[in-house]
Structures are given as C-alpha cells and as structure tokens.
Amino acid sequence: MSISTLLENYSEYRHIHPVDDVPHNPYKWAMAIDLDACSGCNACSVACYAENNLPVVGREKFAHGQVMHWMRIERYWDEDGREFPDQGARFLPMMCQQCEAAPCETVCPVGATNHTPDGINSQIYNRCIGSRYCSANCPYKVRYFNWWDYPTTDNVWPAEMNLQLNPDVTVRSKGVMEKCTFCIQRVTVAKNDAKTQGRLVRDGEVQTACQQACPTSAITFGNLVDPNSKVHKKWQAQQVELDKDEQTKDMAEGGSELRGYRIYEQLRPFPSVMYMERVRESAI
Amino acid sequence: MADNNNYRDTTHQSDLSISITPAKAGVGLLFAGGALTMHRILCLSALLMGLFSAVGVYAADAQQSEPVDPGIEGSAIDKSAKEKSDSGGSSFAVWESKYFASSPDNTGPAVEQPIEFPHFRHAGDHDKGGMEINCMYCHTYARRSLVAGIPPVQKCVGCHQSIESVRDKPRIKKLFEYWDAKKAIPWKKVHDLPDFVRFSHERHIQRFIFQLNRPVQEVCGYCHGDVKTMTVARRQKLLSMGFCVTCHEVKHPVTAEGGTPIGDQAYWYSMRKPIIDASGIIKAQGPNDCSVCHK
C-alpha cells in the first residue's frame, strides 16, 4: 500500500469493524426506528429533555445553533411542486447513533468519550475539557456543547424547578460536550437489578425515555445479542448486520425490497441504530 | 481472599518507599552540606547518617520492588499481596493513617449534627460498652439501593421508648422532642460524593457481605473508616477516584469481553489496561468502563 493509495482511498483503510476482535457479550444495546410509524410529533424529544436534564435554551440561542436537543426530529419537505400548506414532509428522529467505530472517540484528546463493553458510546462529562473535536468529527452532528452555564448563570431551572431534575443524570455545566446516551442511567439500573438476581437483563426491561414516550411505538430498544429480543428480530428481518459497511441485501441485483437501512453506513462508523424506510404517502 | 488486609492495593506499599527515597537522601545531603563548616566529627557522623539512611532506603526499595508479573490473573496478585503483608507488616496502614486520616484537606470537615449521635455506643464492641448493632439495622437501604439511607425517627424511637435507663439523657430528650413534634431530624450528609459519581452500596454489600461472608463492620469500614469508635461519623477515607481504584485495580480482574479497542483508545486508562494471558484472552482490571461509575 503506497502512501498515495492510502491518502486517496483513506476511508477504505480507516476502520475495520472491531466486533470481530472481541464480540459483544452479553449485551449490545441497539435500536430500530420505524419511520413509517413516526408521525413527527416530537414526544420523544420532549421526553428526552425531561429524562436527561436538558436545558431549554430559548429562541435566541436556538437561532445561534446552541440548542441542546439530544433527540431531534429532522424534517424533509417533499419536492413535488406543492407549496407550504399543502406540501408534504417526512420526519426522521436523529440522535447519537452509538457507532461501533465512532469517529468522535478517536479524536477526543482526553478520552472523555469511549466505548463501553455493551456497545454504548459513553460520554464522561467530568472528564470532558470542551475541545469540541468530537462534534467536529461526528458525521451525524448529534453532539451538543454547553456554551452557557445553564443551571446557574442562565438559570434554566430557577428555584423549585430544580426539583424536577433527574438525580441519576449529571447536570452539565459550561464547556462540556453532551449527547444521547441511550439512557445509560436506566440501563445501569436494569443491569444492577439483574446482577443482584443473578440473571441477564430481560428484553423490554430497559426502555429509553424516547421509546417510552413514543405514541406509535416507532422506537424499539434492546439487546442485539439476545436472539429473542425484539430489536434483534427486527434487525434480522430487515437483514441489516451490525458489522457490515454495505449490506448483502443491497448488493444483490436490483437492490432489496426490505426497508431497513443505517444512515451513513458507507462511512464505516457502524451505527447501532437501524431505520426502516417510510412506505406510505407523506403527511400533509 | 477473605483475608482482612488483603483487599488493599499493594502497589501503594512500593509507592511509599519510592516517594520517600529522594526526600530522605536529600535530608542526608543537606545535613552533610551544612556540617562542613562545623565540627569534623559532627560532619562525619552526619555524612555517615545520611549514607546509612540512603543505603537503608535503597535496600528496602530493592526488597519491595520485586516485579509483579502482570500477565497472571488475580490469584497471583493475591499471593504476592499476602507475602508482602506477611513480611512487611502494615506499612500501608501507617502511611494511610498519616496522610489520609489526619490531614484536614483529605478528610471531610467535622460535620455538626442536630443530635450528637454516638456510633460507638450503638455499633461499638461489647467490651468497650457498645451494642454491636449491625450497621444495616439502621442504614437499611444499603443492601438494596445506591444509598445507605438514614433511619427515620421511628426507628430510633422504636427501641428507645423501651429503654428507660437512658430516657433522661439530653440526647434522648432531644430525640423525643423531634418525635413529639412529628418532625424529621435534619441529619447532615458526611460522606458526600460529587454529583457525577454513581456509587452503589448494593453492589458492594452484595459482594462482600452476602457472597464473601465478611463481617459487616469490616466491610463498611473499607470506605467509612472505624465508625464504631466514633461519636458523630467523620469521613476518614479519601473517597477519591484513586481511593476506589486502589481496590478495584488489584482485586477485580474483569475479563474485558465485548470491549472494542479502537486504535488503543479504549485502553487510555490504567483501569482498562489490558492483560493478555497465556490463552490469548484480554483481561482488564476493575470496572473497565468509565460510565459504570460516572454518570
């Protein structure tokens, strides 16, 4: 491999999927999101705000791009010639994809973001120095930086409202990067209970906040290693494999009828979230 | 495994000697330098003293710095730890009490409680006038939740209403004042961890008391110090991340199954430093993942 080959085709050499070295056992947390069911109601986003102590930044900071929504609904207008009130749109809930070979992890100068054995890309707030490299390197742009000291100077939670904060999640201060954690506080509790009782976490024992709030049950969360889990069955039914950068079904002639896909798969971050394409007409 | 002193980190013992070596040698040289202008015999004795101390420390260092083979799992470390504690005595305990327990920077401030609760009377040994009550009788949540919990006033009164002999004591009078007013006693927190730390009492109690059958007071004492000799509890241990790691690195060799080492990134920390044993299995030590303790 010459240097020029390496530089020109860098993406081909950049990552190999690490699962082959040390397989996830007994847990690999993953998600499946059915876009056909998603109505773009934003309940997941609101639930995330409540669960993870996210500050509501207000109109002005939102305009500056300082919004802190870990779970955001991306909106794509239909380009079929119709104007706004009649124009249809598609929605896509976007949060941290918990990549297996996460681009954010390799660039963190202090190792504040790293991979857990159960396949979550963890963010350690008290280790973060706020270099924002991770956010620059994230292809999904799902990392959010605390530009302001929301709890104190910005007073997002004035007295008494601070009682609504979730004690299991740190209230982040200024200069810290944060992102979706797959509700790791809930996962930890479930794992703890399971360990005390000497068993593994059962399917459905952990629900993420967004999953819990979703009125159409578009979001499925669970252990991908467990062959009986809902999420495993969905991934299997859609023939989406975690450690592939191009799915076998898509390489077949004429493509595949199956709806499952992962975003930016070709960049080889090996995301842990599978989306299922929308098949019905757009909402108007 | 169930040995009392064994859970301590033995690397600290060697750390101790290493850290003292330059200091002592420096003192010796200083003595020598100053003594040159003084009486020759004094000078000679000081020099000799410096030399002896340096040599002595060197010898002690050489004796203690026998390499511990990291390629072998827990049992070997246990063994070497046992050998060291047998031969070297409890130098770690001395060092610990010197630097951790007595320094006002490391231990918490003396917390003033609404009632000066005599832990030594309730949990202390029989021969010292204590009742040897199980810690978990009052701190009842310790075995099933993250926090140990403070007992409700009802729990205090439950016993004390039938203990007539101490009913007139000022503390007990105060207790019943709260009880009659139907108010909770505003106890202050002594062992307060930062908000970004997730510590589970349950996990530790389950492990040490229910699995390894160690005595309750010893187990609680690992982190809370000798509470059975205290009146109002004070923080005796450092309770820093390094303090946690001293146990976890040595005593919890965890197989890092499912870890995803990418460009060595995952092994940034000493806690995750992998050990590859003869069969090629990668092992990491301690809870090999930051998010277990940091939330």
XYZ file of C-alpha atoms in Angstrom:
579
model
C 0.000 0.000 0.000
C 1.633 3.178 -1.116
C 1.154 6.476 0.617
C -0.793 7.875 -2.309
C -3.199 4.935 -2.297
C -3.678 5.395 1.395
C -4.382 9.097 1.078
C -6.669 8.758 -1.901
C -8.698 5.888 -0.545
C -8.347 6.684 3.114
C -11.871 5.698 4.012
C -11.199 2.164 2.875
C -8.346 1.751 5.307
C -9.687 3.828 8.119
C -11.754 1.375 10.092
C -12.257 -2.263 10.396
C -15.168 -3.368 12.436
C -13.907 -4.110 15.941
C -16.592 -6.644 16.790
C -14.580 -9.352 15.094
C -11.833 -8.951 17.696
C -13.949 -9.063 20.823
C -17.619 -9.851 20.321
C -20.194 -8.084 22.448
C -21.231 -10.371 25.216
C -23.716 -10.488 26.841
C -25.048 -7.079 25.816
C -25.061 -4.918 22.752
C -27.614 -2.153 23.034
C -29.184 -1.173 19.761
C -32.229 0.493 18.349
C -34.652 0.132 15.475
C -36.796 3.071 14.377
C -39.764 2.595 12.111
C -40.131 5.772 10.056
C -43.421 4.514 8.717
C -44.820 4.773 12.212
C -43.164 8.076 13.094
C -45.581 10.987 12.892
C -43.035 13.647 13.828
C -44.904 14.602 16.987
C -41.724 15.381 18.979
C -42.856 13.482 22.069
C -39.538 11.617 22.068
C -37.639 14.866 22.090
C -39.681 16.238 24.981
C -39.248 13.008 26.935
C -35.514 13.250 26.390
C -35.475 16.803 27.726
C -37.226 15.640 30.870
C -35.194 12.497 31.406
C -31.717 13.843 30.753
C -31.853 17.300 32.370
C -31.575 19.138 29.075
C -31.825 22.911 29.248
C -34.430 24.694 27.137
C -32.303 27.435 25.630
C -34.887 29.778 24.154
C -35.439 31.330 20.758
C -32.298 33.456 20.540
C -29.819 30.715 21.426
C -31.693 28.314 19.192
C -31.098 30.713 16.303
C -27.402 30.680 17.166
C -27.351 26.906 16.891
C -26.907 26.378 20.602
C -29.938 24.203 21.072
C -29.428 21.116 23.244
C -31.874 18.589 21.833
C -30.191 15.196 22.062
C -33.155 13.749 20.234
C -34.213 15.909 17.322
C -36.804 15.397 14.614
C -35.346 16.180 11.241
C -37.875 17.377 8.704
C -37.559 16.811 4.966
C -40.016 18.605 2.701
C -41.375 16.753 -0.297
C -40.205 18.275 -3.551
C -43.313 17.592 -5.592
C -44.118 21.154 -6.621
C -46.697 21.841 -3.926
C -46.364 24.927 -1.735
C -46.133 25.068 2.037
C -49.572 24.381 3.476
C -50.097 21.546 1.040
C -46.533 20.414 0.919
C -45.874 17.020 2.468
C -42.949 16.276 4.795
C -41.064 13.292 6.126
C -39.656 13.033 9.591
C -36.587 11.346 10.932
C -35.735 11.170 14.623
C -31.994 11.712 14.870
C -29.911 11.064 17.944
C -26.460 9.685 18.661
C -26.135 6.532 16.579
C -23.771 4.909 19.120
C -21.307 3.957 16.399
C -19.237 0.854 16.861
C -16.194 2.563 15.365
C -17.139 6.030 16.441
C -15.301 8.885 14.740
C -15.755 11.001 17.873
C -13.901 8.573 20.107
C -10.645 8.554 18.228
C -10.242 12.329 18.264
C -11.006 13.097 21.902
C -7.750 14.395 23.383
C -8.632 13.300 26.914
C -10.555 10.088 26.286
C -13.775 11.540 27.655
C -15.823 9.632 25.142
C -15.201 5.944 24.708
C -16.839 2.667 24.059
C -18.388 0.535 26.752
C -18.271 -3.251 26.516
C -22.017 -3.290 25.867
C -21.698 -1.145 22.793
C -22.662 2.283 24.047
C -20.559 5.268 23.139
C -20.283 6.804 26.597
C -19.665 10.444 27.348
C -17.900 11.209 30.631
C -18.828 14.781 31.492
C -16.378 15.378 34.274
C -13.507 14.318 32.060
C -14.506 16.490 29.107
C -12.422 19.628 28.581
C -14.586 21.055 25.827
C -12.246 20.830 22.869
C -15.236 20.050 20.594
C -13.171 17.816 18.328
C -15.738 15.069 18.738
C -18.522 17.294 17.479
C -16.434 18.344 14.508
C -15.785 14.730 13.631
C -19.324 13.453 14.128
C -20.955 12.766 10.744
C -24.443 12.911 12.255
C -23.922 16.192 14.138
C -25.598 14.891 17.233
C -23.191 16.233 19.835
C -24.191 19.337 21.711
C -21.916 21.738 23.508
C -22.739 23.739 26.617
C -21.895 27.275 25.547
C -23.528 28.661 28.674
C -23.728 27.735 32.283
C -27.384 26.855 32.103
C -28.007 25.765 35.703
C -26.546 28.844 37.369
C -25.966 31.998 35.337
C -28.605 31.204 32.756
C -30.944 29.975 35.444
C -32.757 27.493 33.263
C -34.128 25.764 36.332
C -34.959 28.521 38.840
C -35.536 27.554 42.449
C -38.043 24.783 42.968
C -37.961 23.854 39.311
C -34.586 22.260 40.020
C -36.531 19.631 41.929
C -37.704 18.236 38.599
C -34.125 17.331 37.628
C -33.292 13.675 37.289
C -30.868 12.758 40.097
C -29.418 9.889 38.056
C -28.048 12.237 35.424
C -25.411 14.900 35.938
C -26.452 18.492 35.425
C -23.786 19.584 32.975
C -22.035 22.897 33.321
C -20.403 25.226 30.841
C -17.767 23.879 28.486
C -18.936 20.279 28.411
C -19.954 18.247 25.394
C -23.003 16.051 25.700
C -25.102 13.716 23.614
C -27.635 10.913 23.658
C -26.501 8.106 25.944
C -29.219 5.551 25.143
C -30.477 6.442 28.650
C -27.493 4.740 30.216
C -28.832 5.513 33.692
C -31.783 3.229 33.024
C -29.554 0.570 31.526
C -27.342 0.685 34.608
C -30.267 0.241 36.964
C -31.562 -2.729 34.978
C -28.130 -4.322 34.850
C -27.708 -3.798 38.568
C -31.021 -5.449 39.381
C -30.254 -8.312 37.028
C -26.863 -8.853 38.613
C -28.301 -8.971 42.111
C -30.804 -11.580 40.968
C -28.126 -13.471 39.064
C -29.608 -13.243 35.594
C -29.285 -11.207 32.426
C -31.379 -8.164 31.635
C -34.648 -9.279 30.092
C -35.910 -7.909 26.818
C -38.135 -4.918 27.459
C -36.769 -4.362 30.952
C -34.994 -1.229 29.795
C -36.895 1.372 27.880
C -35.299 4.574 26.729
C -37.217 7.735 27.501
C -37.938 8.382 23.830
C -39.187 4.842 23.343
C -41.422 5.122 26.359
C -42.957 8.369 25.145
C -43.451 7.388 21.511
C -47.219 7.192 20.898
C -46.846 4.999 17.809
C -44.164 2.680 19.213
C -41.859 3.592 16.365
C -38.782 3.094 18.526
C -37.527 -0.306 19.645
C -34.604 -0.600 22.014
C -32.918 -3.682 23.334
C -30.089 -6.143 23.387
C -28.942 -7.057 19.900
C -27.021 -10.084 21.151
C -30.125 -11.709 22.605
C -31.694 -13.669 19.707
C -35.135 -13.379 21.281
C -35.156 -9.627 21.720
C -37.487 -7.511 19.624
C -34.665 -5.393 18.318
C -32.677 -8.420 17.223
C -35.690 -9.811 15.390
C -36.238 -6.519 13.616
C -32.623 -6.245 12.519
C -32.728 -9.828 11.370
C -35.995 -9.398 9.497
C -34.528 -6.408 7.659
C -31.268 -8.287 7.038
C -29.207 -5.459 8.495
C -25.970 -6.633 10.027
C -24.047 -4.622 12.558
C -20.559 -5.286 11.294
C -21.115 -4.590 7.592
C -20.431 -1.316 5.850
C -22.555 -2.476 2.936
C -25.397 -4.878 3.489
C -25.517 -8.075 1.497
C -29.158 -7.485 0.579
C -28.280 -4.160 -1.080
C -25.515 -5.692 -3.137
C -27.990 -8.067 -4.780
C -29.054 -7.165 -8.282
C -31.947 -4.743 -8.315
C -31.487 -3.868 -4.658
C -33.746 -5.043 -1.904
C -37.388 -4.631 -1.030
C -36.571 -4.596 2.660
C -36.896 -1.238 4.389
C -34.060 -1.422 6.902
C -31.049 0.799 6.479
C -28.495 2.647 8.551
C -27.505 6.230 7.971
C -24.032 6.907 6.523
C -23.219 3.235 6.586
C -20.606 3.721 3.874
C -18.541 5.952 6.153
C -17.957 2.893 8.311
C -18.875 4.166 11.716
C -21.084 1.029 12.061
C -24.019 2.783 13.750
C -26.213 0.919 16.229
C -29.476 2.441 15.059
C -31.428 0.929 12.202
C -34.110 2.966 10.459
C -36.934 1.471 8.478
C -37.833 3.445 5.391
C -41.185 5.079 5.057
C -43.546 3.464 2.560
C -46.776 5.390 2.998
C -47.531 8.779 1.488
C -46.235 11.847 3.271
C -48.459 13.567 5.752
C -49.868 16.864 4.619
C -9.422 -13.952 49.579
C -11.342 -13.271 52.762
C -8.166 -12.109 54.460
C -8.715 -8.885 56.322
C -5.892 -6.788 54.930
C -5.750 -8.385 51.578
C -8.093 -6.099 49.705
C -5.618 -3.244 49.920
C -3.557 -2.218 46.960
C -0.070 -3.479 47.409
C 1.376 -1.180 44.793
C 0.917 1.605 47.275
C 3.380 -0.008 49.580
C 6.083 0.193 46.999
C 4.912 3.682 46.060
C 5.566 4.667 49.633
C 9.178 3.665 49.631
C 9.771 5.216 46.244
C 8.311 8.513 47.252
C 10.351 8.686 50.451
C 13.666 7.754 48.899
C 14.579 11.109 47.347
C 13.315 13.007 50.374
C 15.487 11.120 52.832
C 18.531 11.245 50.625
C 18.012 14.978 50.260
C 17.903 15.428 54.011
C 21.111 13.470 54.312
C 22.884 15.660 51.773
C 21.554 18.798 53.402
C 22.942 17.643 56.726
C 26.258 16.955 55.085
C 26.393 20.335 53.357
C 25.656 22.304 56.482
C 28.024 20.249 58.603
C 31.087 21.013 56.508
C 31.582 24.298 58.312
C 31.007 22.658 61.662
C 32.964 20.248 63.711
C 34.599 17.477 61.718
C 33.248 14.661 63.802
C 29.786 16.069 63.559
C 30.277 16.333 59.863
C 31.453 12.760 59.595
C 28.602 11.406 61.689
C 26.082 13.373 59.720
C 27.520 12.131 56.462
C 27.501 8.607 57.741
C 23.943 9.001 58.890
C 22.918 10.280 55.506
C 24.724 7.447 53.802
C 23.174 4.842 56.062
C 19.694 6.181 55.573
C 20.193 6.304 51.821
C 21.560 2.781 51.709
C 18.864 1.538 54.037
C 16.124 3.030 51.936
C 17.757 1.690 48.809
C 17.838 -1.769 50.331
C 14.223 -1.514 51.424
C 13.300 -0.296 47.976
C 15.139 -3.117 46.293
C 13.462 -5.575 48.610
C 9.985 -4.267 47.879
C 10.254 -3.617 44.180
C 10.208 -7.228 43.176
C 8.313 -7.309 39.910
C 4.737 -8.498 39.996
C 4.047 -10.363 36.828
C 1.038 -8.626 35.338
C 0.429 -11.450 32.938
C -1.076 -13.656 35.578
C -4.552 -13.153 36.856
C -5.854 -12.259 40.304
C -4.635 -15.243 42.235
C -1.000 -14.368 41.668
C -1.558 -10.812 42.754
C -3.347 -12.082 45.824
C -0.426 -14.300 46.596
C 2.162 -11.583 46.275
C -0.039 -9.254 48.304
C -0.212 -11.873 51.045
C 3.522 -12.370 51.025
C 4.078 -8.673 51.331
C 1.599 -8.159 54.114
C 3.150 -11.079 55.963
C 6.703 -9.811 55.648
C 6.356 -6.065 55.553
C 3.710 -5.577 58.222
C 1.054 -2.939 57.698
C 3.163 -0.090 56.419
C 0.312 0.888 54.139
C -1.983 1.318 57.101
C 0.577 3.578 58.792
C 1.032 5.608 55.655
C -2.676 5.767 55.095
C -3.444 6.968 58.582
C -0.694 9.533 58.301
C -1.702 11.049 55.004
C -5.381 10.286 54.673
C -6.915 10.247 58.080
C -5.248 13.157 59.797
C -4.975 15.687 57.034
C -7.785 18.221 57.097
C -7.558 18.527 53.319
C -8.380 14.927 52.677
C -10.989 14.121 55.239
C -14.228 15.961 55.387
C -14.853 18.743 57.846
C -16.268 17.849 61.236
C -19.965 17.903 60.490
C -22.147 19.216 63.262
C -25.243 17.099 63.609
C -28.517 18.103 65.256
C -28.031 15.267 67.739
C -24.552 14.089 68.582
C -25.268 10.501 67.647
C -22.931 8.086 69.487
C -21.977 5.498 66.893
C -19.580 3.859 69.349
C -22.434 3.169 71.733
C -24.653 1.542 69.106
C -22.153 -0.195 66.844
C -19.101 -0.439 69.102
C -17.655 -3.615 70.575
C -19.223 -5.168 73.661
C -16.079 -4.837 75.747
C -15.991 -1.128 75.062
C -19.584 -0.570 76.081
C -21.078 -0.864 72.616
C -24.127 -2.791 71.484
C -22.624 -4.252 68.288
C -25.750 -3.494 66.330
C -25.489 -4.402 62.674
C -24.871 -1.294 60.539
C -27.658 -2.371 58.229
C -30.213 -2.415 61.031
C -30.396 1.378 60.833
C -28.848 2.041 57.420
C -31.291 -0.361 55.978
C -31.213 0.630 52.310
C -27.540 -0.160 51.872
C -28.155 -3.720 50.759
C -30.780 -2.883 48.165
C -30.116 0.546 46.741
C -27.483 3.065 45.752
C -27.636 4.901 49.065
C -27.302 3.536 52.580
C -30.037 5.772 53.939
C -30.675 7.467 57.244
C -33.198 5.771 59.519
C -36.482 7.544 60.194
C -37.090 8.868 63.715
C -39.487 5.995 64.164
C -36.610 3.568 64.064
C -34.771 5.356 66.884
C -37.916 5.623 68.964
C -38.852 2.030 68.258
C -36.035 0.918 70.512
C -35.643 3.916 72.759
C -39.211 4.039 74.021
C -38.497 0.862 75.906
C -35.021 1.789 77.133
C -35.906 3.606 80.361
C -32.357 3.833 81.673
C -31.243 6.493 79.205
C -34.543 8.299 78.844
C -33.334 11.337 80.808
C -30.135 11.810 78.848
C -30.043 15.110 76.912
C -29.637 13.457 73.507
C -32.566 11.154 74.047
C -34.669 14.030 75.286
C -33.871 15.844 72.077
C -34.785 12.760 70.085
C -38.211 12.615 71.705
C -38.679 16.344 71.116
C -38.434 15.640 67.385
C -40.690 12.613 67.780
C -43.363 14.551 69.643
C -43.206 17.402 67.152
C -43.531 14.823 64.352
C -40.507 16.253 62.624
C -37.641 14.548 60.854
C -34.200 15.043 62.338
C -32.217 17.198 59.897
C -29.130 14.997 59.745
C -26.275 16.333 57.632
C -24.508 14.309 54.992
C -20.973 13.284 55.892
C -19.887 11.035 53.052
C -20.879 13.181 50.129
C -19.689 12.128 46.698
C -19.702 14.520 43.754
C -22.874 14.556 41.696
C -21.185 12.995 38.696
C -20.370 9.797 40.555
C -22.620 6.792 40.717
C -21.728 4.642 43.696
C -23.839 1.640 44.560
C -23.919 0.450 48.158
C -25.943 -2.520 46.994
C -23.219 -3.914 44.742
C -20.560 -3.721 47.424
C -22.752 -5.138 50.175
C -23.964 -7.954 47.943
C -20.409 -8.825 47.060
C -18.620 -8.590 50.382
C -21.292 -9.470 52.908
C -23.611 -11.849 51.089
C -21.151 -13.525 48.732
C -17.880 -13.448 50.650
C -19.426 -13.512 54.131
C -17.168 -10.897 55.598
C -18.164 -9.159 58.842
C -20.456 -6.173 58.256
C -18.450 -3.629 60.201
C -15.265 -4.557 58.408
C -16.938 -4.211 55.031
C -18.489 -0.846 55.813
C -15.168 0.225 57.250
C -13.429 -0.205 53.919
C -14.844 3.145 52.887
C -16.329 4.603 56.061
C -13.444 4.053 58.429
C -13.756 2.941 62.015
C -17.230 4.321 62.620
C -17.772 2.042 65.607
C -15.285 4.120 67.593
C -16.703 7.481 66.561
C -19.426 9.572 68.053
C -20.596 11.645 65.114
C -19.371 9.931 61.963
C -16.495 11.651 60.199
C -15.044 10.990 56.830
C -11.899 9.008 57.412
C -11.109 7.798 53.925
C -10.273 9.853 50.901
C -13.198 8.698 48.747
C -11.490 9.972 45.631
C -11.312 8.066 42.365
C -7.801 6.950 43.270
C -9.161 5.542 46.512
C -11.715 3.464 44.633
C -9.120 2.314 42.140
C -6.730 1.048 44.817
C -9.171 -1.777 45.435
C -10.609 -2.214 42.012
C -7.366 -2.473 40.121
C -5.982 -5.190 42.330
C -8.956 -7.237 43.348
C -11.305 -7.129 40.412
C -9.701 -8.636 37.357
C -12.532 -8.459 34.894
C -12.490 -10.105 31.535
C -12.882 -7.309 29.034
C -15.187 -9.279 26.835
C -17.034 -7.154 24.380
C -14.697 -4.216 24.734
C -13.994 -2.543 21.468
C -10.401 -1.397 21.351
C -10.097 1.074 18.528
C -6.633 2.450 17.987
C -5.847 1.754 21.640
C -8.350 4.426 22.572
C -10.248 2.166 24.920
C -7.107 1.428 26.860
C -6.346 5.005 27.659
C -6.808 4.449 31.360
C -4.774 2.307 33.643
C -8.058 0.802 34.777
C -8.573 -0.554 31.316
C -5.018 -1.513 30.634
C -5.343 -4.949 29.142
C -3.553 -8.041 30.277
C -3.266 -10.745 27.695
C -2.883 -14.073 29.406
C -1.379 -17.247 28.044
C -4.580 -18.329 26.342
C -4.792 -15.027 24.494
C -7.786 -13.717 26.427
C -7.644 -9.992 27.035
C -8.308 -9.052 30.626
C -8.842 -5.613 32.025
C -8.939 -4.741 35.681
C -11.650 -3.013 37.622
C -14.954 -1.873 36.237
C -13.398 -1.442 32.843
C -15.627 1.291 31.671
C -15.962 4.893 32.855
C -19.708 5.031 32.605
C -20.120 2.416 35.323
C -19.189 4.978 37.967
C -19.502 8.283 36.145
C -22.947 9.394 35.172
